[in-house]
Amino acid sequence: VDGYGGDGRACAAPVAPMPGQSSEAASTRALYNQSQELEGLQRVFDGIDKNNDKKVDVDEMHDTIRRLGYKCSKKEVADMMWEVDEDADGALEWSEFKLMYQRVRADKSGWEPRKLFTMIEFMMHDKDGSGTIDADECTQILYRRYSPAEVDAKVKEFMSHDTDGASMDAAEISFSEYVAMEKASLEELMKSHPTFRYSRGIVEDTRAEIRRAMKGTTRAH
């Protein structure tokens, strides 16, 4: 968990203060990182929005997940999007897409739905769109968050999750491996923070109740 971020997300650690860095320099660095993150998020949104209507619908999201080599039904994708679809129109506009990402990034309680976030963050890291994260891409991310002295160790820890047995130089993290890392990190977090597990359980129970209620309403009409 410590190798990836305080909330257990791979390559999502907060910006680490640099030794001897002034408050002005730290502020400038933080603003730069935020602009880079927003640029990456916009790139991912535009990449999913294949018909350029400024919205991401279920079909576009499903096609994207399939291209990443991850098996997921359209119903599962629809449920995943429903969790963050603020106006319930069946699609995500840029404002909803950005709000979802920012909420999960700031969440320390476990209340925010993370399935869509995991996919989006993976695509942000995979800058060349190859469907994998290599050591160079991981280094670019971590270099913005850690001091130069820490980066090599953090990259090695991240890339060690490549299950194909490749050497460190040739290692690549697929989306399936990234999802497995996310699940493992969340499990570790829930072990060390019991309230996190409790809140996650409440969230899942509440979502299930809402879905059952909505299905009942649909049948009644």
PDB file of N, CA, C and O in Angstrom, residues 103-164:
ATOM      1  N   ARG A 103     -13.550  13.046  -7.091  1.00  0.00           N
ATOM      2  CA  ARG A 103     -14.140  12.529  -5.858  1.00  0.00           C
ATOM      3  C   ARG A 103     -13.396  11.299  -5.351  1.00  0.00           C
ATOM      4  O   ARG A 103     -13.118  11.175  -4.155  1.00  0.00           O
ATOM      5  N   VAL A 104     -13.083  10.395  -6.256  1.00  0.00           N
ATOM      6  CA  VAL A 104     -12.384   9.178  -5.837  1.00  0.00           C
ATOM      7  C   VAL A 104     -10.958   9.498  -5.400  1.00  0.00           C
ATOM      8  O   VAL A 104     -10.460   8.934  -4.424  1.00  0.00           O
ATOM      9  N   ARG A 105     -10.308  10.416  -6.100  1.00  0.00           N
ATOM     10  CA  ARG A 105      -8.947  10.804  -5.720  1.00  0.00           C
ATOM     11  C   ARG A 105      -8.908  11.357  -4.297  1.00  0.00           C
ATOM     12  O   ARG A 105      -7.961  11.134  -3.558  1.00  0.00           O
ATOM     13  N   ALA A 106      -9.967  12.074  -3.924  1.00  0.00           N
ATOM     14  CA  ALA A 106      -9.999  12.711  -2.607  1.00  0.00           C
ATOM     15  C   ALA A 106     -10.592  11.802  -1.526  1.00  0.00           C
ATOM     16  O   ALA A 106     -10.484  12.107  -0.338  1.00  0.00           O
ATOM     17  N   ASP A 107     -11.192  10.682  -1.927  1.00  0.00           N
ATOM     18  CA  ASP A 107     -11.919   9.826  -0.987  1.00  0.00           C
ATOM     19  C   ASP A 107     -10.979   9.028  -0.090  1.00  0.00           C
ATOM     20  O   ASP A 107     -10.096   8.328  -0.569  1.00  0.00           O
ATOM     21  N   LYS A 108     -11.180   9.100   1.211  1.00  0.00           N
ATOM     22  CA  LYS A 108     -10.430   8.304   2.166  1.00  0.00           C
ATOM     23  C   LYS A 108     -11.363   7.389   2.966  1.00  0.00           C
ATOM     24  O   LYS A 108     -10.914   6.662   3.851  1.00  0.00           O
ATOM     25  N   SER A 109     -12.644   7.429   2.645  1.00  0.00           N
ATOM     26  CA  SER A 109     -13.636   6.716   3.454  1.00  0.00           C
ATOM     27  C   SER A 109     -14.084   5.398   2.844  1.00  0.00           C
ATOM     28  O   SER A 109     -14.560   4.511   3.548  1.00  0.00           O
ATOM     29  N   GLY A 110     -13.961   5.266   1.520  1.00  0.00           N
ATOM     30  CA  GLY A 110     -14.454   4.063   0.857  1.00  0.00           C
ATOM     31  C   GLY A 110     -15.860   4.207   0.329  1.00  0.00           C
ATOM     32  O   GLY A 110     -16.424   3.242  -0.203  1.00  0.00           O
ATOM     33  N   TRP A 111     -16.448   5.388   0.430  1.00  0.00           N
ATOM     34  CA  TRP A 111     -17.825   5.580  -0.025  1.00  0.00           C
ATOM     35  C   TRP A 111     -17.921   5.715  -1.540  1.00  0.00           C
ATOM     36  O   TRP A 111     -18.949   5.371  -2.128  1.00  0.00           O
ATOM     37  N   GLU A 112     -16.901   6.245  -2.167  1.00  0.00           N
ATOM     38  CA  GLU A 112     -16.988   6.512  -3.602  1.00  0.00           C
ATOM     39  C   GLU A 112     -16.776   5.238  -4.434  1.00  0.00           C
ATOM     40  O   GLU A 112     -15.867   4.454  -4.147  1.00  0.00           O
ATOM     41  N   PRO A 113     -17.602   5.022  -5.482  1.00  0.00           N
ATOM     42  CA  PRO A 113     -17.416   3.865  -6.367  1.00  0.00           C
ATOM     43  C   PRO A 113     -16.128   3.991  -7.158  1.00  0.00           C
ATOM     44  O   PRO A 113     -15.827   5.056  -7.692  1.00  0.00           O
ATOM     45  N   ARG A 114     -15.353   2.896  -7.245  1.00  0.00           N
ATOM     46  CA  ARG A 114     -13.996   2.970  -7.801  1.00  0.00           C
ATOM     47  C   ARG A 114     -13.780   2.181  -9.083  1.00  0.00           C
ATOM     48  O   ARG A 114     -12.700   2.245  -9.665  1.00  0.00           O
ATOM     49  N   LYS A 115     -14.770   1.413  -9.534  1.00  0.00           N
ATOM     50  CA  LYS A 115     -14.531   0.558 -10.701  1.00  0.00           C
ATOM     51  C   LYS A 115     -14.185   1.375 -11.938  1.00  0.00           C
ATOM     52  O   LYS A 115     -13.213   1.078 -12.651  1.00  0.00           O
ATOM     53  N   LEU A 116     -14.975   2.386 -12.223  1.00  0.00           N
ATOM     54  CA  LEU A 116     -14.711   3.222 -13.390  1.00  0.00           C
ATOM     55  C   LEU A 116     -13.405   3.985 -13.212  1.00  0.00           C
ATOM     56  O   LEU A 116     -12.611   4.118 -14.143  1.00  0.00           O
ATOM     57  N   PHE A 117     -13.161   4.468 -12.011  1.00  0.00           N
ATOM     58  CA  PHE A 117     -11.930   5.197 -11.717  1.00  0.00           C
ATOM     59  C   PHE A 117     -10.694   4.366 -12.050  1.00  0.00           C
ATOM     60  O   PHE A 117      -9.719   4.868 -12.618  1.00  0.00           O
ATOM     61  N   THR A 118     -10.727   3.082 -11.691  1.00  0.00           N
ATOM     62  CA  THR A 118      -9.575   2.210 -11.936  1.00  0.00           C
ATOM     63  C   THR A 118      -9.238   2.151 -13.415  1.00  0.00           C
ATOM     64  O   THR A 118      -8.071   2.251 -13.812  1.00  0.00           O
ATOM     65  N   MET A 119     -10.272   2.014 -14.256  1.00  0.00           N
ATOM     66  CA  MET A 119     -10.046   1.954 -15.691  1.00  0.00           C
ATOM     67  C   MET A 119      -9.501   3.278 -16.216  1.00  0.00           C
ATOM     68  O   MET A 119      -8.544   3.308 -17.005  1.00  0.00           O
ATOM     69  N   ILE A 120     -10.087   4.384 -15.755  1.00  0.00           N
ATOM     70  CA  ILE A 120      -9.670   5.708 -16.228  1.00  0.00           C
ATOM     71  C   ILE A 120      -8.223   5.984 -15.841  1.00  0.00           C
ATOM     72  O   ILE A 120      -7.426   6.470 -16.652  1.00  0.00           O
ATOM     73  N   GLU A 121      -7.863   5.674 -14.602  1.00  0.00           N
ATOM     74  CA  GLU A 121      -6.498   5.939 -14.165  1.00  0.00           C
ATOM     75  C   GLU A 121      -5.494   5.084 -14.935  1.00  0.00           C
ATOM     76  O   GLU A 121      -4.403   5.547 -15.282  1.00  0.00           O
ATOM     77  N   PHE A 122      -5.860   3.835 -15.212  1.00  0.00           N
ATOM     78  CA  PHE A 122      -4.977   2.984 -16.018  1.00  0.00           C
ATOM     79  C   PHE A 122      -4.722   3.638 -17.379  1.00  0.00           C
ATOM     80  O   PHE A 122      -3.580   3.707 -17.846  1.00  0.00           O
ATOM     81  N   MET A 123      -5.784   4.113 -18.021  1.00  0.00           N
ATOM     82  CA  MET A 123      -5.639   4.719 -19.344  1.00  0.00           C
ATOM     83  C   MET A 123      -4.844   6.015 -19.288  1.00  0.00           C
ATOM     84  O   MET A 123      -4.134   6.366 -20.238  1.00  0.00           O
ATOM     85  N   MET A 124      -4.939   6.728 -18.183  1.00  0.00           N
ATOM     86  CA  MET A 124      -4.133   7.943 -18.027  1.00  0.00           C
ATOM     87  C   MET A 124      -2.657   7.594 -17.954  1.00  0.00           C
ATOM     88  O   MET A 124      -1.802   8.305 -18.500  1.00  0.00           O
ATOM     89  N   HIS A 125      -2.326   6.499 -17.282  1.00  0.00           N
ATOM     90  CA  HIS A 125      -0.932   6.057 -17.173  1.00  0.00           C
ATOM     91  C   HIS A 125      -0.413   5.510 -18.506  1.00  0.00           C
ATOM     92  O   HIS A 125       0.752   5.689 -18.850  1.00  0.00           O
ATOM     93  N   ASP A 126      -1.298   4.845 -19.254  1.00  0.00           N
ATOM     94  CA  ASP A 126      -0.938   4.239 -20.536  1.00  0.00           C
ATOM     95  C   ASP A 126      -0.979   5.309 -21.631  1.00  0.00           C
ATOM     96  O   ASP A 126      -1.876   5.346 -22.470  1.00  0.00           O
ATOM     97  N   LYS A 127       0.015   6.159 -21.645  1.00  0.00           N
ATOM     98  CA  LYS A 127      -0.011   7.330 -22.520  1.00  0.00           C
ATOM     99  C   LYS A 127       0.043   6.991 -24.001  1.00  0.00           C
ATOM    100  O   LYS A 127      -0.487   7.731 -24.832  1.00  0.00           O
ATOM    101  N   ASP A 128       0.705   5.897 -24.360  1.00  0.00           N
ATOM    102  CA  ASP A 128       0.823   5.576 -25.783  1.00  0.00           C
ATOM    103  C   ASP A 128      -0.344   4.723 -26.284  1.00  0.00           C
ATOM    104  O   ASP A 128      -0.384   4.342 -27.456  1.00  0.00           O
ATOM    105  N   GLY A 129      -1.296   4.408 -25.391  1.00  0.00           N
ATOM    106  CA  GLY A 129      -2.474   3.650 -25.802  1.00  0.00           C
ATOM    107  C   GLY A 129      -2.189   2.213 -26.198  1.00  0.00           C
ATOM    108  O   GLY A 129      -2.954   1.601 -26.942  1.00  0.00           O
ATOM    109  N   SER A 130      -1.121   1.649 -25.676  1.00  0.00           N
ATOM    110  CA  SER A 130      -0.729   0.283 -26.048  1.00  0.00           C
ATOM    111  C   SER A 130      -1.536  -0.781 -25.313  1.00  0.00           C
ATOM    112  O   SER A 130      -1.497  -1.951 -25.665  1.00  0.00           O
ATOM    113  N   GLY A 131      -2.246  -0.382 -24.260  1.00  0.00           N
ATOM    114  CA  GLY A 131      -2.995  -1.355 -23.456  1.00  0.00           C
ATOM    115  C   GLY A 131      -2.193  -1.889 -22.289  1.00  0.00           C
ATOM    116  O   GLY A 131      -2.665  -2.744 -21.550  1.00  0.00           O
ATOM    117  N   THR A 132      -0.964  -1.361 -22.121  1.00  0.00           N
ATOM    118  CA  THR A 132      -0.123  -1.750 -20.987  1.00  0.00           C
ATOM    119  C   THR A 132       0.617  -0.509 -20.463  1.00  0.00           C
ATOM    120  O   THR A 132       0.748   0.491 -21.162  1.00  0.00           O
ATOM    121  N   ILE A 133       1.095  -0.617 -19.223  1.00  0.00           N
ATOM    122  CA  ILE A 133       1.926   0.436 -18.642  1.00  0.00           C
ATOM    123  C   ILE A 133       3.345  -0.100 -18.544  1.00  0.00           C
ATOM    124  O   ILE A 133       3.587  -1.119 -17.894  1.00  0.00           O
ATOM    125  N   ASP A 134       4.288   0.566 -19.208  1.00  0.00           N
ATOM    126  CA  ASP A 134       5.681   0.114 -19.137  1.00  0.00           C
ATOM    127  C   ASP A 134       6.441   0.947 -18.103  1.00  0.00           C
ATOM    128  O   ASP A 134       5.895   1.873 -17.498  1.00  0.00           O
ATOM    129  N   ALA A 135       7.698   0.620 -17.916  1.00  0.00           N
ATOM    130  CA  ALA A 135       8.497   1.270 -16.879  1.00  0.00           C
ATOM    131  C   ALA A 135       8.666   2.770 -17.138  1.00  0.00           C
ATOM    132  O   ALA A 135       8.657   3.572 -16.208  1.00  0.00           O
ATOM    133  N   ASP A 136       8.811   3.161 -18.408  1.00  0.00           N
ATOM    134  CA  ASP A 136       8.970   4.574 -18.730  1.00  0.00           C
ATOM    135  C   ASP A 136       7.719   5.366 -18.356  1.00  0.00           C
ATOM    136  O   ASP A 136       7.809   6.469 -17.801  1.00  0.00           O
ATOM    137  N   GLU A 137       6.551   4.817 -18.679  1.00  0.00           N
ATOM    138  CA  GLU A 137       5.291   5.498 -18.350  1.00  0.00           C
ATOM    139  C   GLU A 137       5.098   5.602 -16.847  1.00  0.00           C
ATOM    140  O   GLU A 137       4.647   6.638 -16.332  1.00  0.00           O
ATOM    141  N   CYS A 138       5.446   4.527 -16.131  1.00  0.00           N
ATOM    142  CA  CYS A 138       5.330   4.554 -14.686  1.00  0.00           C
ATOM    143  C   CYS A 138       6.300   5.573 -14.074  1.00  0.00           C
ATOM    144  O   CYS A 138       5.948   6.295 -13.142  1.00  0.00           O
ATOM    145  N   THR A 139       7.510   5.650 -14.624  1.00  0.00           N
ATOM    146  CA  THR A 139       8.509   6.600 -14.128  1.00  0.00           C
ATOM    147  C   THR A 139       8.018   8.034 -14.269  1.00  0.00           C
ATOM    148  O   THR A 139       8.192   8.852 -13.365  1.00  0.00           O
ATOM    149  N   GLN A 140       7.391   8.351 -15.410  1.00  0.00           N
ATOM    150  CA  GLN A 140       6.876   9.699 -15.636  1.00  0.00           C
ATOM    151  C   GLN A 140       5.857  10.089 -14.573  1.00  0.00           C
ATOM    152  O   GLN A 140       5.823  11.232 -14.114  1.00  0.00           O
ATOM    153  N   ILE A 141       5.014   9.133 -14.184  1.00  0.00           N
ATOM    154  CA  ILE A 141       3.992   9.400 -13.172  1.00  0.00           C
ATOM    155  C   ILE A 141       4.641   9.617 -11.810  1.00  0.00           C
ATOM    156  O   ILE A 141       4.377  10.602 -11.119  1.00  0.00           O
ATOM    157  N   LEU A 142       5.494   8.675 -11.419  1.00  0.00           N
ATOM    158  CA  LEU A 142       6.066   8.708 -10.073  1.00  0.00           C
ATOM    159  C   LEU A 142       7.081   9.836  -9.895  1.00  0.00           C
ATOM    160  O   LEU A 142       7.272  10.318  -8.778  1.00  0.00           O
ATOM    161  N   TYR A 143       7.701  10.253 -10.988  1.00  0.00           N
ATOM    162  CA  TYR A 143       8.694  11.328 -10.892  1.00  0.00           C
ATOM    163  C   TYR A 143       8.044  12.634 -10.438  1.00  0.00           C
ATOM    164  O   TYR A 143       8.693  13.482  -9.823  1.00  0.00           O
ATOM    165  N   ARG A 144       6.752  12.772 -10.748  1.00  0.00           N
ATOM    166  CA  ARG A 144       6.039  13.978 -10.333  1.00  0.00           C
ATOM    167  C   ARG A 144       5.614  13.919  -8.872  1.00  0.00           C
ATOM    168  O   ARG A 144       5.190  14.917  -8.302  1.00  0.00           O
ATOM    169  N   ARG A 145       5.721  12.741  -8.257  1.00  0.00           N
ATOM    170  CA  ARG A 145       5.190  12.576  -6.913  1.00  0.00           C
ATOM    171  C   ARG A 145       6.248  12.253  -5.862  1.00  0.00           C
ATOM    172  O   ARG A 145       5.981  12.342  -4.664  1.00  0.00           O
ATOM    173  N   TYR A 146       7.416  11.832  -6.303  1.00  0.00           N
ATOM    174  CA  TYR A 146       8.469  11.467  -5.364  1.00  0.00           C
ATOM    175  C   TYR A 146       9.772  12.151  -5.724  1.00  0.00           C
ATOM    176  O   TYR A 146       9.953  12.631  -6.849  1.00  0.00           O
ATOM    177  N   SER A 147      10.705  12.166  -4.785  1.00  0.00           N
ATOM    178  CA  SER A 147      12.027  12.730  -5.050  1.00  0.00           C
ATOM    179  C   SER A 147      12.793  11.776  -5.968  1.00  0.00           C
ATOM    180  O   SER A 147      12.498  10.572  -6.014  1.00  0.00           O
ATOM    181  N   PRO A 148      13.775  12.280  -6.705  1.00  0.00           N
ATOM    182  CA  PRO A 148      14.561  11.418  -7.606  1.00  0.00           C
ATOM    183  C   PRO A 148      15.158  10.207  -6.902  1.00  0.00           C
ATOM    184  O   PRO A 148      15.277   9.130  -7.496  1.00  0.00           O
ATOM    185  N   ALA A 149      15.519  10.369  -5.642  1.00  0.00           N
ATOM    186  CA  ALA A 149      16.136   9.266  -4.901  1.00  0.00           C
ATOM    187  C   ALA A 149      15.148   8.131  -4.632  1.00  0.00           C
ATOM    188  O   ALA A 149      15.562   6.986  -4.433  1.00  0.00           O
ATOM    189  N   GLU A 150      13.856   8.440  -4.634  1.00  0.00           N
ATOM    190  CA  GLU A 150      12.845   7.434  -4.317  1.00  0.00           C
ATOM    191  C   GLU A 150      12.260   6.746  -5.543  1.00  0.00           C
ATOM    192  O   GLU A 150      11.713   5.650  -5.441  1.00  0.00           O
ATOM    193  N   VAL A 151      12.356   7.401  -6.703  1.00  0.00           N
ATOM    194  CA  VAL A 151      11.618   6.951  -7.879  1.00  0.00           C
ATOM    195  C   VAL A 151      11.978   5.532  -8.305  1.00  0.00           C
ATOM    196  O   VAL A 151      11.095   4.708  -8.580  1.00  0.00           O
ATOM    197  N   ASP A 152      13.265   5.203  -8.385  1.00  0.00           N
ATOM    198  CA  ASP A 152      13.674   3.880  -8.874  1.00  0.00           C
ATOM    199  C   ASP A 152      13.039   2.753  -8.065  1.00  0.00           C
ATOM    200  O   ASP A 152      12.524   1.776  -8.628  1.00  0.00           O
ATOM    201  N   ALA A 153      13.065   2.886  -6.753  1.00  0.00           N
ATOM    202  CA  ALA A 153      12.492   1.845  -5.897  1.00  0.00           C
ATOM    203  C   ALA A 153      10.983   1.733  -6.095  1.00  0.00           C
ATOM    204  O   ALA A 153      10.435   0.625  -6.117  1.00  0.00           O
ATOM    205  N   LYS A 154      10.309   2.876  -6.257  1.00  0.00           N
ATOM    206  CA  LYS A 154       8.865   2.870  -6.462  1.00  0.00           C
ATOM    207  C   LYS A 154       8.497   2.229  -7.796  1.00  0.00           C
ATOM    208  O   LYS A 154       7.526   1.472  -7.892  1.00  0.00           O
ATOM    209  N   VAL A 155       9.276   2.521  -8.825  1.00  0.00           N
ATOM    210  CA  VAL A 155       9.022   1.931 -10.143  1.00  0.00           C
ATOM    211  C   VAL A 155       9.219   0.421 -10.102  1.00  0.00           C
ATOM    212  O   VAL A 155       8.401  -0.342 -10.627  1.00  0.00           O
ATOM    213  N   LYS A 156      10.292  -0.029  -9.473  1.00  0.00           N
ATOM    214  CA  LYS A 156      10.552  -1.468  -9.374  1.00  0.00           C
ATOM    215  C   LYS A 156       9.434  -2.175  -8.637  1.00  0.00           C
ATOM    216  O   LYS A 156       9.016  -3.276  -9.012  1.00  0.00           O
ATOM    217  N   GLU A 157       8.933  -1.544  -7.581  1.00  0.00           N
ATOM    218  CA  GLU A 157       7.839  -2.153  -6.814  1.00  0.00           C
ATOM    219  C   GLU A 157       6.585  -2.273  -7.665  1.00  0.00           C
ATOM    220  O   GLU A 157       5.913  -3.304  -7.667  1.00  0.00           O
ATOM    221  N   PHE A 158       6.285  -1.217  -8.406  1.00  0.00           N
ATOM    222  CA  PHE A 158       5.095  -1.229  -9.266  1.00  0.00           C
ATOM    223  C   PHE A 158       5.222  -2.281 -10.362  1.00  0.00           C
ATOM    224  O   PHE A 158       4.312  -3.088 -10.584  1.00  0.00           O
ATOM    225  N   MET A 159       6.346  -2.285 -11.076  1.00  0.00           N
ATOM    226  CA  MET A 159       6.533  -3.180 -12.212  1.00  0.00           C
ATOM    227  C   MET A 159       6.700  -4.637 -11.792  1.00  0.00           C
ATOM    228  O   MET A 159       6.564  -5.545 -12.610  1.00  0.00           O
ATOM    229  N   SER A 160       6.977  -4.893 -10.524  1.00  0.00           N
ATOM    230  CA  SER A 160       7.121  -6.273 -10.047  1.00  0.00           C
ATOM    231  C   SER A 160       5.803  -7.042 -10.119  1.00  0.00           C
ATOM    232  O   SER A 160       5.789  -8.267  -9.976  1.00  0.00           O
ATOM    233  N   HIS A 161       4.712  -6.334 -10.366  1.00  0.00           N
ATOM    234  CA  HIS A 161       3.403  -6.986 -10.457  1.00  0.00           C
ATOM    235  C   HIS A 161       3.114  -7.539 -11.851  1.00  0.00           C
ATOM    236  O   HIS A 161       2.021  -8.068 -12.085  1.00  0.00           O
ATOM    237  N   ASP A 162       4.077  -7.425 -12.757  1.00  0.00           N
ATOM    238  CA  ASP A 162       3.945  -8.065 -14.065  1.00  0.00           C
ATOM    239  C   ASP A 162       4.064  -9.577 -13.863  1.00  0.00           C
ATOM    240  O   ASP A 162       5.114 -10.067 -13.455  1.00  0.00           O
ATOM    241  N   THR A 163       2.996 -10.303 -14.140  1.00  0.00           N
ATOM    242  CA  THR A 163       2.957 -11.739 -13.850  1.00  0.00           C
ATOM    243  C   THR A 163       3.501 -12.599 -14.990  1.00  0.00           C
ATOM    244  O   THR A 163       3.472 -13.826 -14.911  1.00  0.00           O
ATOM    245  N   ASP A 164       3.975 -11.961 -16.066  1.00  0.00           N
ATOM    246  CA  ASP A 164       4.449 -12.724 -17.223  1.00  0.00           C
ATOM    247  C   ASP A 164       5.901 -13.166 -17.103  1.00  0.00           C
ATOM    248  O   ASP A 164       6.417 -13.837 -18.002  1.00  0.00           O
TER     249      ASP A 164
END
